[in-house]
Amino acid sequence: MSERDEQEHYDVHAVEAKWLPVWEKLDPFRADDASPREKRYALTMFTYPSGDLHMGHAEVTALHDVIARYWWQRGYEVMNPIGWDSFGLPAENAAIRNDEHPATYTYANIETQAESFRRYACSFDWSRRLHTSDPEYYRWTQWLFLRFRERGLAYRKNSPVNWCPNDQTVLANEQVVDGRCERCGAEVTRRELTQWYFKITDYAQRLLDDMAQLEGRWPERVLTLQRNWIGRSEGAHVDFELHLASGERRTVTVYTTRPDTLYGATFMVIAADADLAAEVVAPERREAFEAYREQVRKESDIDRLATGKAKTGVDLGVTATNPVNGERVPVWAADYVLADYGTGAIMAVPAHDQRDLDFAREFGLAVRTVVAVPNAEGGVDDPEQTYVATTGDGSYVNSASGDGFRLDGLSDKATAIHRIVERLEADGKGAGAVNYRLRDWLLSRQRFWGAPIPVVHCETCGEVAVPDEQLPVELPDLKGADLKPKGVSPLAAAEDWVNVACPKCGGAALRDTDTMDTFVDSSWYFLRYCSPGKDDGPFDPDQVRTWMPADIYVGGVEHAVLHLLYARFFTKVLHDMGMVDFVEPFAVQLNQGVVINQGKKMSKSLGNGVSLGDQLAAYGVDAVRLTLVFAGPPEDNIDWADLSPAGSLRFLHRAWRLAGDVTAPIGADPSPGDAMLRKVTHRTVHDAAGLVEGHRFNVMVARVMELVNATRKAIDSGCGPADPAVREAAEAVAVLLSLVAPYTAEEMWERLGHEPTVAKAGWPAVDDALLVEDSVTAVVQVQGKVRARLDVSPTISEADLESVAMGDEAVQRALAGKQVRKVVVRAPRLVNVVVG
RNA sequence: GCCCCGGUAGCCCAAUCGGCAGAGGCAACGGUCUCAAACACCGUCCAGUGUGGGUUCGAGUCCCACCCGGGGCACCA
């Protein structure tokens, strides 16, 4: 190898090995709570410890790190913590397979991932590291649960729940996707169980209202998803009088969004699995009803929602009185009405609701049009004939009460709704009402590897909270086969653990054997980071005030209605408890896309997985990071097959070579240097800041590439390597590159004669005078066609530009013999002459 | 069925306000270097912006309809 070759060889792995220990020693990213500098909190969704890091981790942390490192360069005190969401099923399943404790798998993987993160050179503050499965952490998860319970926000109820037969545990609504378990894909069934819930529905309206603060700062997509999930609807409660077989009367309230169609209600439907249905069914219909209810209970959501499935139901043999016209209508039970939405009972208006119409057709029930909705030809179709319910606006018909009250003649939905609600309220037969699709958050799980619910069940005292001073309620030492799912929590089998003295009366009592959904753990970890060692509370309110709300939260969009909704809910409750002084935890959010390969999600079965470890071995950390950041806008999915880590490496090499070519001495005054290059440098540094702040990292990288090209050109065929502008440019490249490629940047920095670390070198000062262009190209168009380009001053006046343009020879030629109708001048860039 | 996001060169992507469609990269091709190759370097090629209308002096950008791709919601009364 010649001397030149040796000098020019850039060994990425040697560079990585060289700088890691140096940074370890410098510990440059430890956030100082007491720093006088302005604080920034850079948060990234913490990791689940299954195996080693993969491409997805590499992408999200690379993007996130650009922001965190940028803030350091800009002089902020940055908190960029890291932790692990370390409770959960995969560890438990692995433990059963391998006959070991879930902690073994969990903490081994955490160590592996931590080591990978270090090598990946993220600017994490390792001193704040936390794991949700540590007793020091889940102690406070339990403490928070008890505070929620004291406020009536954690309660137990018996109700039909989503059950995953594979994982042998209940699931929250949010964890059921298309009728399947979000985690394992098994078809979810229903079970009637007593379970713990968080009363998130109490916060439905605030979860909606506070989104105003997030508008423009969170991805619109996430806000829309949350809005849909909360599902606010406006309508009315209407009371129907039920005439039971016994002669008894009973008031049943229905919820409807179309109270204006009340006169068209020709029957009523109660959810088959609602208690109400069983209570009111006539004796001669009971047998048929019980059989139907059994059938409904066995049905999974997938069966129930199967497209094209005919409506089913059973006549309950009772009637109900319509409150506005006194009409007696039959009452049915059916599965298309849901027990846990609204009141579990509806008034059916088949003419104006497709589901009701389908049901009416199936069972030969009456259809009455009360809104004459014009069709495309201007006529009015009869839903009974067309089988299409009409839901639009129209004029009201058949809508009058005996006492003269009527909707007939109205043609406006809003007015009709207003009128009928007014009438119902006056009669005490109903009222305007708001409903939400959101259900309470089912938080108990029948699995082992989670935070035990800190409640004791005592025969005499009932449900008793474990006193705070006895927290944490630690998990018993179970492993292997002990953890096999049996339909009840494995904790139930740990007799020594389950049997305790009641904290209240001292008598025999049993611990609650369920554990908490791991989304409870992750609903407050971002607060814990602010004071991770605190042992007399979940977090230090003063430190939280210092750092929160997080200035950026980077993570996957898959948590739009899970983690993000739960964390917002927790924050609002903590606000109401006086523990935090804000209601939204994450000021700005960035969702990264997914890394796919060859057009498809990476998967073992497709054999298209790309190993992060292999890529790092082949191209090094910097090239992989650069590739991911440069691939496209951060929120877009990126296809690894479209990318070129080899190209990234080539670029890094080119940048690195610049540092070796610089011969101007360190500290040289750049002002006498090459003005052209200086302008490029200052323009690039200036623009890069805006691009990072706008999360347009791919464009920022492109601009750095331009600067590298310009510097190369200056060295080879311009001002030469000794010009101080070349040093200035190379130093700027090093600092800009430090956001994406920390090893290369550090190596450049050293070659340029500086001490480590470039990560704290500071953002280069921009000289505004160098941002001003001497001249710009003005385009002169005639009828939209470019006829001339003129070099003009950027501050030229519209009048001057027009006269220069009109005086141009080529323009004159184009205008020859034509009538100038109008001249549009946009100084200094454009003149358009319109002829006519 | 409803709601969001996207469609620019062979590919990934740029294009503050509506103002010359191209910043950057990949691939390809040509050249320099080399005994040769790889690497590196220099250079070249390439689209009128999914389709059809509209507004405008001027549309990738705004409006309407449609097509394609991706995502979400969906028996929620």
Coordinates of C-alpha atoms in Angstrom, one line a residue, chain A residues 70-258:
Chain A
Y70 CA -29.1 19.9 16.9
W71 CA -30.4 21.3 20.1
W72 CA -27.1 20.7 21.9
Q73 CA -25.3 22.5 19.0
R74 CA -27.7 25.4 19.4
G75 CA -26.8 25.7 23.0
Y76 CA -29.7 24.2 24.8
E77 CA -29.5 21.9 27.8
V78 CA -31.1 18.8 26.3
M79 CA -32.6 15.9 28.1
N80 CA -32.6 12.9 25.8
P81 CA -33.3 9.9 28.1
I82 CA -33.6 6.2 27.4
G83 CA -35.5 3.4 29.0
W84 CA -37.2 0.1 28.4
D85 CA -40.8 -0.9 28.4
S86 CA -39.8 -4.2 30.0
F87 CA -43.0 -5.9 31.2
G88 CA -45.1 -7.8 28.8
L89 CA -46.0 -11.1 27.1
P90 CA -43.0 -12.0 24.9
A91 CA -40.7 -12.3 27.9
E92 CA -43.3 -14.4 29.6
N93 CA -43.8 -16.7 26.7
A94 CA -40.1 -17.1 26.3
A95 CA -39.8 -17.9 29.9
I96 CA -42.4 -20.7 29.6
R97 CA -40.5 -22.0 26.5
N98 CA -37.2 -22.0 28.2
D99 CA -38.2 -22.8 31.7
E100 CA -36.8 -19.7 33.2
H101 CA -37.9 -16.4 34.9
P102 CA -39.1 -13.7 32.5
A103 CA -36.6 -11.3 34.1
T104 CA -33.8 -13.5 32.6
Y105 CA -34.9 -12.9 29.0
T106 CA -35.9 -9.3 29.7
Y107 CA -32.7 -8.1 31.3
A108 CA -30.4 -10.0 28.9
N109 CA -32.1 -8.4 26.0
I110 CA -32.0 -5.0 27.6
E111 CA -28.2 -5.3 28.0
T112 CA -27.9 -6.4 24.3
Q113 CA -29.9 -3.5 23.1
A114 CA -28.2 -1.0 25.4
E115 CA -24.8 -2.1 24.0
S116 CA -26.2 -1.7 20.5
F117 CA -27.5 1.8 21.2
R118 CA -24.2 2.8 22.6
R119 CA -22.4 1.7 19.4
Y120 CA -25.1 3.4 17.4
A121 CA -23.9 6.6 19.0
C122 CA -27.2 8.1 20.1
S123 CA -26.9 11.1 22.3
F124 CA -28.8 9.5 25.2
D125 CA -28.4 10.5 28.8
W126 CA -27.7 7.1 30.2
S127 CA -27.9 8.3 33.8
R128 CA -31.7 8.5 33.5
R129 CA -32.1 5.0 32.2
L130 CA -35.2 3.2 33.6
H131 CA -37.0 -0.2 33.2
T132 CA -40.7 -0.5 33.9
S133 CA -40.2 -4.0 35.3
D134 CA -37.9 -2.7 38.1
P135 CA -39.6 -2.7 41.5
E136 CA -38.4 0.8 42.0
Y137 CA -40.4 1.8 39.0
Y138 CA -43.5 -0.3 39.3
R139 CA -43.9 0.7 42.9
W140 CA -45.0 4.0 41.5
T141 CA -47.1 2.5 38.8
Q142 CA -49.0 0.9 41.7
W143 CA -49.0 4.1 43.7
L144 CA -50.6 5.9 40.8
F145 CA -53.2 3.2 40.4
L146 CA -54.2 3.7 44.0
R147 CA -54.5 7.5 43.5
F148 CA -56.7 6.9 40.5
R149 CA -58.8 4.5 42.5
E150 CA -59.2 7.0 45.3
R151 CA -60.6 9.5 42.7
G152 CA -63.0 6.9 41.4
L153 CA -61.1 6.6 38.2
A154 CA -60.1 2.9 38.7
Y155 CA -63.0 0.6 39.4
R156 CA -64.0 -3.0 39.0
K157 CA -67.1 -4.1 37.1
N158 CA -68.5 -7.3 35.6
S159 CA -69.1 -7.0 31.9
P160 CA -68.5 -8.8 28.6
V161 CA -64.9 -8.4 27.7
N162 CA -62.6 -9.1 24.8
W163 CA -60.7 -12.4 25.4
C164 CA -57.7 -13.6 23.5
P165 CA -57.9 -17.4 23.6
N166 CA -54.2 -17.7 22.6
D167 CA -52.7 -15.3 25.1
Q168 CA -55.3 -16.3 27.7
T169 CA -56.0 -12.8 28.8
V170 CA -58.5 -10.0 28.4
L171 CA -57.7 -7.1 26.0
A172 CA -58.6 -3.4 26.0
N173 CA -60.8 -2.2 23.1
E174 CA -57.7 -0.5 21.7
Q175 CA -55.9 -3.8 21.5
V176 CA -58.5 -5.5 19.3
V177 CA -57.8 -4.9 15.6
D178 CA -60.4 -6.2 13.1
G179 CA -61.7 -8.6 15.7
R180 CA -58.3 -10.0 16.3
C181 CA -55.7 -9.7 19.1
E182 CA -53.3 -6.9 18.2
R183 CA -50.4 -8.9 19.5
C184 CA -50.9 -12.4 18.3
G185 CA -53.6 -12.2 15.7
A186 CA -55.9 -14.7 17.3
E187 CA -59.6 -14.3 16.9
V188 CA -61.0 -12.5 20.0
T189 CA -63.9 -14.0 21.8
R190 CA -66.3 -12.5 24.4
R191 CA -66.3 -13.4 28.1
E192 CA -68.2 -12.2 31.0
L193 CA -65.7 -11.2 33.7
T194 CA -65.1 -8.9 36.6
Q195 CA -62.2 -6.6 35.6
W196 CA -60.4 -3.4 36.5
Y197 CA -61.1 -0.4 34.4
F198 CA -59.8 3.2 34.2
K199 CA -62.6 5.7 33.7
I200 CA -61.1 7.3 30.6
T201 CA -64.6 8.1 29.4
D202 CA -64.8 10.8 32.1
Y203 CA -62.1 12.5 30.1
A204 CA -63.5 12.0 26.6
Q205 CA -64.5 15.6 26.1
R206 CA -61.2 17.0 27.4
L207 CA -59.3 14.6 25.3
L208 CA -61.1 16.1 22.4
D209 CA -61.0 19.7 23.5
D210 CA -57.3 19.8 24.4
M211 CA -56.4 18.7 20.9
A212 CA -56.7 22.4 20.0
Q213 CA -53.3 22.8 21.7
L214 CA -51.8 20.0 19.4
E215 CA -53.2 21.3 16.1
G216 CA -50.4 21.9 13.7
R217 CA -47.9 20.4 16.2
W218 CA -49.0 16.8 16.0
P219 CA -49.5 15.0 12.8
E220 CA -53.0 15.6 11.5
R221 CA -53.3 11.9 11.0
V222 CA -52.9 11.2 14.7
L223 CA -55.4 13.8 15.7
T224 CA -57.9 12.4 13.2
L225 CA -57.4 8.9 14.5
Q226 CA -57.9 10.0 18.1
R227 CA -61.0 12.0 17.1
N228 CA -62.5 9.0 15.3
W229 CA -61.6 6.7 18.2
I230 CA -63.3 9.0 20.8
G231 CA -66.2 9.2 18.4
R232 CA -68.3 12.0 19.8
S233 CA -71.9 12.1 18.5
E234 CA -74.7 14.5 19.3
G235 CA -78.3 13.5 19.6
A236 CA -80.9 12.9 22.2
H237 CA -82.1 10.5 24.9
V238 CA -85.8 9.6 24.4
D239 CA -87.9 7.7 27.0
F240 CA -90.2 5.0 25.8
E241 CA -92.7 3.4 28.1
L242 CA -92.5 -0.4 28.1
H243 CA -95.6 -2.5 28.8
L244 CA -94.4 -5.7 30.4
A245 CA -96.3 -9.0 30.2
S246 CA -97.0 -8.7 33.9
G247 CA -98.8 -5.5 33.3
E248 CA -96.0 -3.5 34.9
R249 CA -94.7 -0.4 33.1
R250 CA -91.0 0.4 32.8
T251 CA -89.3 3.4 31.2
V252 CA -86.5 2.6 28.8
T253 CA -84.3 5.3 27.4
V254 CA -82.9 5.1 23.9
Y255 CA -80.1 7.1 22.4
T256 CA -80.5 8.5 18.9
T257 CA -78.7 11.0 16.7
R258 CA -81.9 11.5 14.7

